[in-house]
XYZ file of C-alpha atoms in Angstrom:
686
model
C -20.939 13.785 -24.125
C -19.298 11.393 -26.592
C -18.941 7.898 -25.711
C -15.830 7.099 -24.035
C -13.067 5.404 -26.076
C -11.890 2.221 -24.256
C -8.290 1.172 -24.839
C -7.152 -2.400 -24.816
C -5.473 -3.712 -21.623
C -1.734 -4.189 -22.045
C -0.508 -7.732 -22.999
C 0.903 -9.744 -20.165
C 4.661 -10.122 -20.319
C 5.879 -13.403 -21.451
C 8.163 -15.553 -19.364
C 11.149 -14.577 -21.552
C 10.482 -10.772 -21.389
C 9.971 -11.325 -17.500
C 13.464 -13.152 -17.338
C 15.045 -10.498 -19.502
C 13.579 -7.697 -17.387
C 14.918 -9.438 -14.202
C 18.328 -9.991 -15.717
C 18.419 -6.236 -16.669
C 17.402 -5.201 -13.059
C 20.099 -7.398 -11.563
C 22.670 -6.144 -13.750
C 21.837 -2.424 -12.919
C 21.599 -3.024 -9.269
C 25.191 -4.642 -9.318
C 26.635 -1.696 -11.202
C 24.949 0.632 -8.702
C 26.345 -1.354 -5.608
C 29.781 -0.129 -6.676
C 28.741 3.447 -7.360
C 27.125 3.473 -3.809
C 30.823 2.919 -2.112
C 31.123 6.477 -2.310
C 31.514 7.500 1.486
C 29.076 10.490 0.791
C 26.342 8.133 -0.132
C 27.057 5.814 2.853
C 26.847 8.635 5.288
C 23.212 7.639 5.484
C 24.078 4.187 6.564
C 26.491 4.792 9.622
C 27.135 1.068 10.375
C 27.961 0.426 6.691
C 30.290 3.398 6.674
C 32.196 1.788 9.434
C 32.294 -1.326 7.408
C 33.907 0.713 4.428
C 36.633 2.182 6.802
C 37.485 -1.203 8.247
C 37.767 -2.619 4.568
C 40.051 0.309 3.677
C 42.207 -0.403 6.783
C 42.413 -3.977 6.215
C 43.309 -3.513 2.560
C 46.217 -1.315 3.621
C 47.403 -3.915 6.101
C 47.545 -6.512 3.336
C 50.562 -4.591 2.133
C 52.139 -4.447 5.641
C 53.627 -7.711 6.337
C 52.740 -9.354 9.711
C 54.633 -12.679 10.802
C 51.373 -13.463 12.798
C 49.136 -13.140 9.720
C 49.728 -14.512 6.271
C 49.261 -12.188 3.363
C 46.790 -14.562 1.858
C 44.635 -14.549 5.005
C 44.681 -10.853 5.161
C 43.816 -10.572 1.512
C 40.827 -12.826 2.026
C 39.539 -10.939 4.943
C 39.896 -7.543 2.897
C 38.008 -9.203 0.044
C 35.141 -10.555 2.174
C 34.732 -7.061 3.978
C 34.389 -5.370 0.532
C 31.985 -8.159 -0.297
C 29.873 -7.410 2.778
C 29.546 -3.848 1.802
C 28.814 -4.603 -1.980
C 25.901 -6.925 -0.742
C 24.389 -4.571 1.396
C 24.686 -1.769 -1.608
C 23.236 -4.384 -3.884
C 20.190 -4.968 -1.698
C 19.414 -1.339 -1.518
C 20.018 -0.704 -5.422
C 17.872 -3.693 -5.946
C 15.139 -2.283 -4.089
C 15.245 1.029 -5.783
C 15.668 -0.672 -9.258
C 12.348 -2.586 -8.878
C 10.508 0.862 -9.678
C 12.879 2.343 -12.051
C 11.467 0.988 -15.000
C 8.109 2.300 -14.156
C 9.613 5.704 -13.231
C 11.263 5.899 -16.633
C 8.032 5.325 -18.583
C 6.293 7.800 -16.373
C 9.121 10.538 -17.120
C 8.878 9.710 -20.793
C 5.181 10.486 -20.955
C 5.808 14.202 -19.469
C 8.762 15.011 -21.707
C 7.891 17.616 -24.219
C 4.282 17.775 -22.950
C 2.769 21.056 -24.330
C -0.379 23.022 -22.493
C -2.819 25.348 -23.595
C -2.623 28.129 -20.827
C -5.436 30.598 -20.443
C -4.139 34.368 -20.445
C -7.711 35.777 -20.457
C -11.046 34.451 -20.850
C -11.245 32.878 -24.232
C -7.536 33.500 -25.243
C -5.009 30.651 -24.674
C -0.962 30.465 -25.367
C 1.088 27.214 -26.085
C 3.409 26.747 -23.265
C 5.532 23.763 -22.049
C 3.800 21.913 -19.225
C 6.863 22.301 -17.100
C 6.247 25.955 -17.089
C 2.936 25.870 -15.304
C 2.280 27.075 -11.812
C -0.212 26.718 -9.068
C -3.194 28.808 -10.233
C -2.837 28.677 -13.903
C -5.768 27.697 -16.088
C -5.331 25.323 -18.996
C -7.789 24.171 -21.618
C -7.618 20.366 -22.535
C -9.555 18.801 -25.604
C -10.330 15.413 -26.556
C -6.911 13.548 -27.568
C -4.872 15.598 -25.380
C -2.802 15.088 -22.247
C -3.759 16.726 -19.019
C -0.461 18.720 -18.275
C -0.658 18.837 -14.744
C -2.502 17.827 -11.478
C -5.506 20.165 -10.990
C -9.238 20.709 -10.525
C -11.907 20.919 -13.263
C -13.584 24.528 -13.042
C -15.589 23.958 -16.237
C -16.652 21.205 -18.386
C -17.379 17.313 -18.253
C -15.483 14.454 -19.940
C -14.036 11.207 -19.678
C -10.496 10.888 -18.757
C -8.123 7.708 -19.255
C -5.902 7.389 -16.271
C -4.075 4.140 -17.392
C -0.695 6.002 -17.554
C -1.058 6.481 -13.784
C -3.266 3.940 -12.436
C -2.842 1.070 -15.006
C -6.916 1.038 -15.368
C -7.748 1.589 -19.027
C -11.548 2.111 -18.581
C -12.212 5.957 -18.662
C -13.616 7.865 -15.767
C -15.653 10.766 -15.634
C -14.479 14.151 -14.459
C -16.750 17.400 -13.966
C -16.809 20.634 -12.251
C -18.071 20.709 -8.924
C -18.882 17.996 -6.521
C -16.380 15.267 -5.562
C -15.136 14.121 -8.880
C -13.438 17.260 -10.088
C -9.803 16.280 -9.560
C -7.495 15.349 -12.300
C -3.984 14.189 -12.576
C -1.213 14.993 -15.021
C -0.212 12.854 -17.782
C -3.684 11.398 -17.989
C -5.453 11.399 -21.420
C -8.838 13.100 -22.281
C -10.663 10.802 -24.465
C -13.798 13.064 -24.958
C -15.170 16.387 -24.732
C -13.055 19.246 -23.189
C -12.303 20.448 -19.717
C -11.045 23.889 -18.368
C -8.663 22.775 -15.387
C -6.930 24.861 -12.694
C -3.430 23.756 -11.881
C -3.025 22.811 -8.177
C 0.692 21.634 -8.185
C 3.940 23.443 -8.994
C 6.694 21.520 -10.796
C 8.051 18.908 -8.659
C 4.941 18.801 -6.495
C 2.623 16.597 -8.670
C 1.218 13.190 -8.143
C 3.601 11.924 -11.082
C 6.584 13.586 -9.382
C 5.737 11.997 -6.130
C 5.178 8.572 -7.712
C 8.746 8.827 -9.453
C 10.391 9.951 -6.395
C 8.853 7.044 -4.404
C 9.645 4.119 -6.938
C 13.189 5.497 -7.282
C 13.782 6.052 -3.750
C 15.721 9.230 -4.782
C 14.021 11.671 -2.099
C 13.148 9.167 0.547
C 13.420 10.784 3.855
C 14.053 8.655 6.977
C 11.151 8.058 9.029
C 11.447 8.650 12.757
C 11.498 4.815 13.503
C 14.410 4.573 11.080
C 16.194 7.499 12.776
C 15.669 6.101 16.212
C 16.984 2.761 14.921
C 20.049 4.142 13.265
C 20.564 5.710 16.911
C 20.444 2.222 18.487
C 22.848 0.733 15.767
C 25.326 3.458 16.179
C 25.480 2.997 19.953
C 25.767 -0.748 19.447
C 28.750 -0.258 17.024
C 30.282 2.197 19.621
C 29.807 -0.345 22.318
C 31.484 -3.111 20.137
C 34.247 -0.754 19.175
C 35.225 -0.148 22.902
C 34.905 -4.024 23.366
C 37.318 -4.666 20.555
C 39.653 -1.931 21.593
C 40.110 -3.421 24.998
C 40.959 -6.841 23.712
C 44.494 -6.131 22.769
C 45.552 -4.817 26.333
C 44.073 -8.065 27.701
C 45.799 -9.961 25.341
C 49.100 -8.447 25.945
C 48.776 -8.455 29.718
C 48.483 -12.309 29.381
C 51.630 -12.434 27.254
C 50.001 -12.644 23.988
C 49.049 -10.709 20.921
C 46.189 -10.233 18.640
C 47.062 -8.714 15.039
C 45.430 -5.552 13.891
C 43.781 -7.585 11.057
C 41.953 -9.668 13.410
C 40.732 -6.873 15.602
C 39.271 -4.816 12.538
C 37.714 -8.030 11.157
C 36.337 -8.816 14.512
C 34.631 -5.378 14.992
C 32.795 -5.989 11.527
C 31.469 -9.349 12.544
C 30.276 -8.105 16.075
C 28.483 -4.640 14.944
C 25.060 -4.990 13.493
C 25.982 -5.077 9.803
C 23.152 -7.286 8.915
C 20.287 -4.897 9.769
C 22.604 -1.928 8.854
C 23.121 -3.208 5.438
C 19.432 -4.075 4.884
C 17.762 -1.268 6.606
C 17.504 1.023 3.599
C 16.270 -1.715 1.373
C 13.496 -2.470 3.994
C 12.280 0.896 3.789
C 12.392 1.331 -0.267
C 10.801 -1.930 -0.764
C 8.024 -1.062 1.802
C 7.346 2.336 -0.165
C 7.659 0.155 -3.475
C 4.777 -2.315 -2.180
C 2.664 0.819 -1.564
C 3.488 2.243 -5.191
C 2.347 -1.207 -6.465
C -1.060 -0.851 -4.769
C -1.142 2.555 -6.543
C -0.931 4.547 -3.427
C 1.149 7.710 -3.128
C 2.583 8.601 0.225
C 3.343 12.059 0.903
C 6.090 10.942 3.687
C 7.222 7.730 4.967
C 5.862 8.471 8.437
C 2.285 7.834 6.980
C 3.221 4.487 6.029
C 4.668 3.581 9.351
C 1.598 5.133 11.180
C -0.310 2.962 9.195
C 1.296 -0.150 10.818
C 0.528 1.221 14.165
C -3.107 1.931 13.617
C -5.419 1.018 16.357
C -8.947 2.357 14.904
C -10.157 2.381 11.281
C -12.845 4.915 10.332
C -14.503 3.753 6.833
C -17.130 5.217 4.862
C -20.120 2.869 4.299
C -20.608 3.688 0.772
C -18.162 2.287 -1.737
C -15.929 0.754 1.198
C -18.218 -1.696 3.081
C -21.040 -1.630 0.456
C -20.980 -1.370 -3.188
C -22.432 2.021 -3.001
C -25.301 1.325 -5.501
C -28.330 -0.207 -3.915
C -29.213 -3.646 -5.640
C -32.347 -5.782 -6.047
C -32.478 -8.361 -3.343
C -36.096 -9.576 -3.440
C -39.379 -9.229 -5.193
C -42.489 -9.648 -2.926
C -45.907 -10.006 -4.581
C -49.128 -8.377 -3.438
C -51.992 -10.624 -2.072
C -53.798 -12.403 -4.870
C -50.993 -11.514 -7.563
C -49.084 -14.429 -9.059
C -45.128 -14.195 -8.697
C -44.807 -14.774 -12.421
C -47.079 -11.727 -13.072
C -44.732 -9.492 -10.706
C -41.557 -10.738 -12.104
C -42.779 -9.950 -15.884
C -43.996 -6.395 -14.767
C -40.669 -5.658 -12.987
C -38.560 -6.675 -15.881
C -40.693 -4.835 -18.516
C -40.609 -1.659 -16.398
C -37.025 -1.613 -15.615
C -35.832 -1.965 -19.131
C -35.856 1.712 -19.549
C -34.266 2.267 -16.159
C -30.381 2.999 -16.687
C -29.565 3.585 -13.065
C -27.564 1.043 -11.318
C -30.527 0.175 -9.280
C -32.757 -0.343 -12.354
C -30.034 -2.541 -14.087
C -29.728 -4.595 -10.716
C -33.339 -5.470 -11.070
C -33.113 -6.791 -14.685
C -29.929 -8.885 -13.576
C -31.580 -10.374 -10.569
C -34.496 -11.398 -12.548
C -32.552 -12.771 -15.333
C -30.690 -14.893 -12.576
C -34.056 -16.241 -11.497
C -34.262 -18.122 -14.705
C -36.175 -17.747 -17.930
C -38.927 -15.159 -17.793
C -42.105 -15.674 -20.094
C -41.936 -11.781 -21.232
C -42.832 -10.251 -24.611
C -40.406 -9.645 -27.194
C -38.628 -6.121 -26.567
C -39.498 -4.808 -30.033
C -43.129 -5.210 -29.089
C -42.809 -3.114 -25.982
C -42.656 0.575 -25.728
C -40.138 1.563 -23.207
C -40.710 4.446 -20.842
C -37.244 5.956 -19.629
C -36.567 6.554 -16.203
C -37.220 10.313 -15.222
C -35.698 11.737 -11.987
C -38.590 14.303 -12.154
C -41.358 11.580 -11.943
C -39.153 8.942 -10.337
C -40.659 6.341 -12.633
C -39.867 3.944 -15.416
C -42.040 1.757 -17.128
C -43.122 -0.014 -20.515
C -46.203 -0.112 -22.510
C -47.284 -3.389 -24.048
C -50.606 -3.561 -25.952
C -53.225 -2.199 -23.549
C -51.246 -2.926 -20.605
C -49.150 -0.058 -18.643
C -46.406 -1.087 -16.653
C -44.766 1.352 -14.027
C -42.362 0.972 -11.551
C -40.607 3.376 -8.892
C -40.449 5.034 -5.567
C -43.655 4.322 -3.195
C -45.025 7.727 -3.264
C -44.309 8.182 -7.085
C -46.206 5.028 -7.880
C -49.192 5.868 -5.742
C -49.409 9.449 -7.143
C -49.457 7.846 -10.606
C -52.334 5.642 -9.527
C -53.890 8.369 -7.894
C -53.955 6.266 -4.540
C -52.889 7.162 -0.958
C -50.913 5.102 1.404
C -54.259 4.038 3.159
C -55.478 2.540 -0.188
C -52.526 0.021 -0.444
C -53.277 -3.697 0.656
C -52.406 -4.043 4.314
C -49.985 -6.887 3.793
C -48.080 -4.795 1.075
C -48.159 -1.856 3.292
C -46.489 -4.116 6.034
C -43.797 -5.362 3.305
C -43.037 -1.817 2.506
C -42.658 -0.597 6.045
C -40.482 -3.768 6.795
C -38.248 -2.972 3.906
C -37.684 0.632 5.016
C -37.022 -0.457 8.589
C -34.315 -2.990 7.727
C -32.364 -0.225 5.918
C -33.517 -0.999 2.249
C -35.517 0.960 -0.068
C -38.896 -0.183 -1.234
C -40.035 0.320 -4.739
C -43.484 -0.390 -6.052
C -44.461 -2.333 -9.303
C -47.950 -1.369 -10.853
C -49.945 -2.469 -14.118
C -52.751 0.020 -14.982
C -54.590 0.657 -11.821
C -53.313 -2.519 -10.028
C -50.416 -2.753 -7.355
C -48.615 -5.958 -8.197
C -46.038 -5.862 -5.521
C -42.923 -4.410 -4.166
C -39.226 -4.521 -4.839
C -36.618 -4.802 -2.084
C -33.383 -2.678 -2.907
C -30.525 -2.694 -0.254
C -27.136 -1.290 -0.187
C -25.305 -4.714 -0.545
C -22.089 -5.591 1.587
C -19.143 -6.545 -0.500
C -18.280 -10.174 -0.317
C -15.607 -10.942 1.973
C -15.451 -7.783 3.937
C -16.615 -9.344 6.889
C -13.635 -11.849 7.030
C -11.306 -8.918 6.387
C -12.594 -7.118 9.400
C -12.362 -10.276 11.405
C -8.479 -10.234 10.481
C -8.127 -6.736 11.525
C -9.906 -7.596 14.769
C -7.443 -10.349 15.314
C -4.541 -7.783 14.963
C -6.176 -5.507 17.577
C -7.758 -3.008 15.120
C -11.147 -1.740 15.605
C -13.340 -0.604 12.864
C -15.702 1.968 12.658
C -18.292 2.526 9.820
C -19.106 6.057 9.004
C -22.602 6.675 7.279
C -25.036 9.460 6.663
C -27.847 6.755 7.244
C -30.304 6.758 10.193
C -29.190 4.749 13.135
C -31.502 2.087 12.311
C -30.287 1.677 8.716
C -26.819 1.995 9.877
C -27.123 -0.622 12.716
C -28.442 -3.091 10.210
C -25.737 -2.751 7.758
C -22.871 -2.606 10.609
C -24.284 -6.009 11.877
C -24.111 -7.482 8.539
C -20.578 -6.141 7.749
C -19.141 -7.201 11.025
C -17.759 -3.672 12.154
C -16.922 -3.039 15.625
C -18.762 0.314 15.941
C -20.723 2.922 13.730
C -21.254 6.707 13.481
C -24.616 7.267 12.065
C -25.899 10.493 10.471
C -22.538 11.318 10.316
C -21.369 15.105 9.927
C -17.680 16.592 9.544
C -18.016 17.631 13.133
C -18.911 14.086 14.211
C -15.988 12.474 12.402
C -13.451 15.308 13.794
C -14.784 14.738 17.303
C -14.452 10.861 17.061
C -10.943 10.964 15.842
C -9.803 13.358 18.588
C -11.509 11.331 21.124
C -9.697 8.283 20.037
C -6.317 10.093 19.850
C -6.861 11.351 23.424
C -6.717 7.656 24.353
C -3.384 7.572 22.711
C -4.688 5.475 19.930
C -3.771 5.950 16.206
C -6.447 6.430 13.706
C -6.988 6.183 10.041
C -9.590 7.238 7.849
C -10.419 7.671 4.060
C -12.421 10.215 2.346
C -12.936 12.282 -0.968
C -15.068 15.149 -0.315
C -14.208 18.701 0.940
C -16.174 17.808 4.113
C -13.800 14.974 4.944
C -10.843 17.294 4.821
C -10.889 18.274 8.464
C -10.874 14.671 9.604
C -8.239 13.419 7.117
C -6.019 16.236 8.288
C -6.687 15.110 12.049
C -6.029 11.453 11.334
C -2.705 9.824 11.941
C -3.218 8.191 8.603
C -5.600 9.916 5.884
C -6.246 8.221 2.545
C -7.834 10.558 0.047
C -9.349 9.309 -3.329
C -7.636 10.580 -6.261
C -10.680 11.571 -8.039
C -11.926 13.573 -5.098
C -11.777 17.222 -4.219
C -8.363 19.089 -3.993
C -9.112 19.908 -0.441
C -9.025 16.161 0.388
C -6.040 15.370 -1.325
C -4.087 18.398 0.239
C -5.378 17.274 3.821
C -4.590 13.774 3.637
C -1.046 12.089 4.018
C -1.745 9.215 1.422
C -3.607 9.430 -2.076
C -5.007 6.387 -3.697
C -4.786 6.674 -7.659
C -7.428 4.034 -8.191
C -10.126 5.834 -5.840
C -10.755 2.569 -3.923
C -11.621 3.192 -0.284
C -11.028 -0.391 0.675
C -7.507 0.224 -0.137
C -7.034 1.627 3.332
C -7.170 -2.040 4.579
C -4.108 -2.757 2.250
C -2.190 0.234 3.346
C -2.587 -1.043 6.888
C -1.291 -4.367 6.042
C 1.690 -2.841 4.192
C 2.517 -0.662 7.077
C 2.605 -3.467 9.339
C 4.552 -5.554 7.109
C 7.015 -2.886 6.858
C 7.480 -2.441 10.829
C 7.389 -6.198 11.565
C 9.942 -6.798 8.957
C 12.334 -3.979 10.229
C 11.733 -5.569 13.674
C 12.262 -9.036 12.782
C 15.319 -8.453 11.000
C 16.824 -6.241 13.853
C 16.109 -8.870 16.231
C 17.926 -11.408 14.011
C 20.763 -9.215 13.485
C 21.178 -8.437 17.268
C 21.005 -12.066 18.256
C 23.470 -12.742 15.409
C 26.074 -10.608 17.040
C 25.388 -11.913 20.451
C 26.042 -15.331 19.134
C 29.048 -14.341 17.042
C 30.500 -12.981 20.208
C 30.618 -16.071 21.928
C 31.404 -18.484 19.096
C 34.317 -16.551 18.058
C 36.095 -15.127 21.142
C 36.831 -18.343 22.519
C 38.791 -19.795 19.468
C 40.408 -16.537 19.012
C 41.755 -16.318 22.376
C 42.380 -19.910 23.287
C 46.364 -19.303 22.492
C 46.380 -16.542 24.979
C 43.931 -17.930 27.519
C 44.021 -21.793 27.297
C 41.266 -21.958 29.975
C 38.548 -20.670 27.362
C 39.207 -23.926 25.607
C 36.148 -25.028 27.802
C 33.994 -22.439 26.008
C 35.217 -23.450 22.404
C 31.957 -25.482 21.950
C 32.272 -25.096 18.283
C 35.914 -26.557 18.018
C 36.937 -24.375 15.250
C 40.094 -25.325 13.445
C 42.290 -22.333 14.396
C 41.978 -18.723 15.251
C 42.783 -17.820 11.782
C 39.838 -20.104 10.515
C 37.434 -18.520 13.088
C 37.815 -15.036 12.141
C 37.623 -15.757 8.353
C 34.764 -18.115 8.841
C 32.943 -15.332 10.705
C 33.556 -12.749 8.037
C 32.272 -15.242 5.205
C 29.256 -15.832 7.287
C 28.658 -12.132 8.013
C 28.694 -11.380 4.308
C 26.692 -14.163 3.141
C 23.826 -13.804 5.541
C 23.096 -10.327 4.119
C 22.797 -12.252 0.762
C 20.563 -14.767 2.332
C 18.187 -12.197 3.681
C 17.750 -9.906 0.668
C 14.737 -11.582 -0.740
C 13.002 -11.280 2.771
C 13.861 -7.632 3.137
C 12.440 -7.091 -0.260
C 9.313 -9.119 0.116
C 8.621 -8.361 3.566
C 7.643 -10.514 6.697
C 3.939 -11.720 6.262
C 1.792 -10.516 9.003
C -0.725 -12.980 10.238
C -3.999 -12.029 11.607
C -2.946 -12.409 15.164
C -2.602 -10.021 18.393
C 0.537 -7.940 18.869
C 1.690 -10.244 21.828
C 1.313 -13.417 19.813
C 3.230 -11.760 16.776
C 5.925 -10.804 19.284
C 6.377 -14.289 20.530
C 6.433 -15.650 17.098
C 9.220 -13.313 15.708
C 11.134 -13.855 18.847
C 10.801 -17.736 18.311
C 11.729 -17.415 14.677
C 14.086 -14.393 14.241
C 15.476 -14.148 17.753
C 16.107 -17.987 18.283
C 17.060 -18.327 14.644
C 19.441 -15.517 14.980
C 21.275 -17.111 17.921
C 21.471 -20.456 16.397
C 22.443 -19.396 12.763
C 25.979 -18.272 13.557
C 26.859 -21.398 15.439
C 25.809 -23.590 12.446
C 26.881 -21.384 9.569
C 30.345 -20.595 11.087
C 31.070 -24.237 11.844
C 30.308 -25.264 8.402
C 32.119 -22.522 6.740
C 35.103 -23.449 9.014
C 35.160 -26.906 7.795
C 34.794 -25.930 4.192
C 37.789 -23.458 4.413
C 39.859 -26.172 6.008
C 38.794 -28.758 3.380
C 39.747 -26.452 0.395
C 42.915 -25.378 2.107
C 42.120 -21.722 2.502
C 43.485 -21.398 6.195
């Protein structure tokens, strides 16, 4: 295979470019805020549809003179109602627009793409990539783009996936095994591949990514639907409340202008969360896309936020996957310097990850008195002999598996020095892999290879534990090795000698107890468990079976991403809950803040409850409308960024959110409306 061609990383944006991009994004969102005034688009947000209807009614009332309400006040109320609607639309448009630039670049990469489709073995025809269907076979050669998602059925090549993942380093794809899946619009940088297409137009990874970042086909999740029903219920309740206020006023000999009642309805219904609900959902999906994770449904993201148990593969997730050198142990009577020199020379020809780790480990120890490499004949590692080595003068250095080195020396295990034999057994019992180093007919010592736990992973598991999430390590290792690594990593439980049946059984048993389970995998043997789990994260470079069974696909093929997905899911749920709490508390506060001032002329006894001492009923209703619009603007950054989830249990998190967003929602209207009232009076608008 030819050497992969590395591309340069894209240059970072300058401050001026970033500022220009942000300005363009805001301008586009502002324009889209007006187009979203179409009632057909607002059908998805019932609360905001009510706001639009009240804005229309108020606008009409501006042209119907009423002695009790000045035209200027009616116009101000109508304008602020329209502003409320526009601000909510702007939040949604801004959330959608954050990914539009990326979507446009992805679309541009797929336009005009051609494919070489096989009509019969060895015979191909040129067709547009958009004409490919599931089951078609295409041939892709070096320098060409892969025309669609598929599975390699023949060949081995390096693929640059920067167009999808942003990572410019090519990856190897080959037929068979767990690294056979390829993604459309990625570039082949060497050799050739025969690819079987696995997605019809509109179903590919690229199509799903574009849909996600644009928010174009985002379906409402069950939680959003339930929240919409709650908001509709609250809107109906306040509609009844407002409708009954006029009869009470007339019974007392007074009258409430229709403009006031319409405006009051808007201030009391949950417009804050109604206006930001869609933006919260789109922003959550956008954060997921920024992680290079594609969700097949919003339900999967929400489920990630409710996960109780995480099943994590040991290899590549908890550990680096490649065993690394952790120690050199000299045999009795052998100087450490002699062992170090022999281990270094015998590893020069070992291009495996383990061999490279030995060289790196020795070089980190400090300068080594070793002969020049030009004077050494390197013996490359052979999978057949399981040995690597070097010849220097009359010395023959060899390094490899215990049995392989003993066979090379024509020795039995019983011939090993007792202390060295104990060292080898101790390494094996700890879950490591022992290698022997020999020079001519002498055993110089052992090398301890171990599957190294990733730095910081223990702390991440501690954070998950604080959130009430249990971690379960899944490994094919024997129970002794698995227990040693589990203890070092700090996981809560372990499944050793794991089989597909064991994984499936564990997931089902957890779900039977009412728990939400997440797991990640990349092989065909992971497909049943991925399909059974509430959240299944498949690796993009894994098998097609795994990708189809999962409801999330990680384009970077990084198993640790599952921890980030859980974090995004929790942020989405907590943000939605926090802003809902704030909005409902706002409505309750506005109810008690406005009504006393509004009815003080009809029921003078309510003056006792007019704690805010608003200037007049006119200033009270206008101040509430202005506050109602501006609070949406103030909360847009929080809706897009999301509420940060701290490592704490659910009860503590609930108390924190109730204190911040519940109490804050109660107090904010009293402070905000009073300040706006004072400002309106000062500038003479009421």
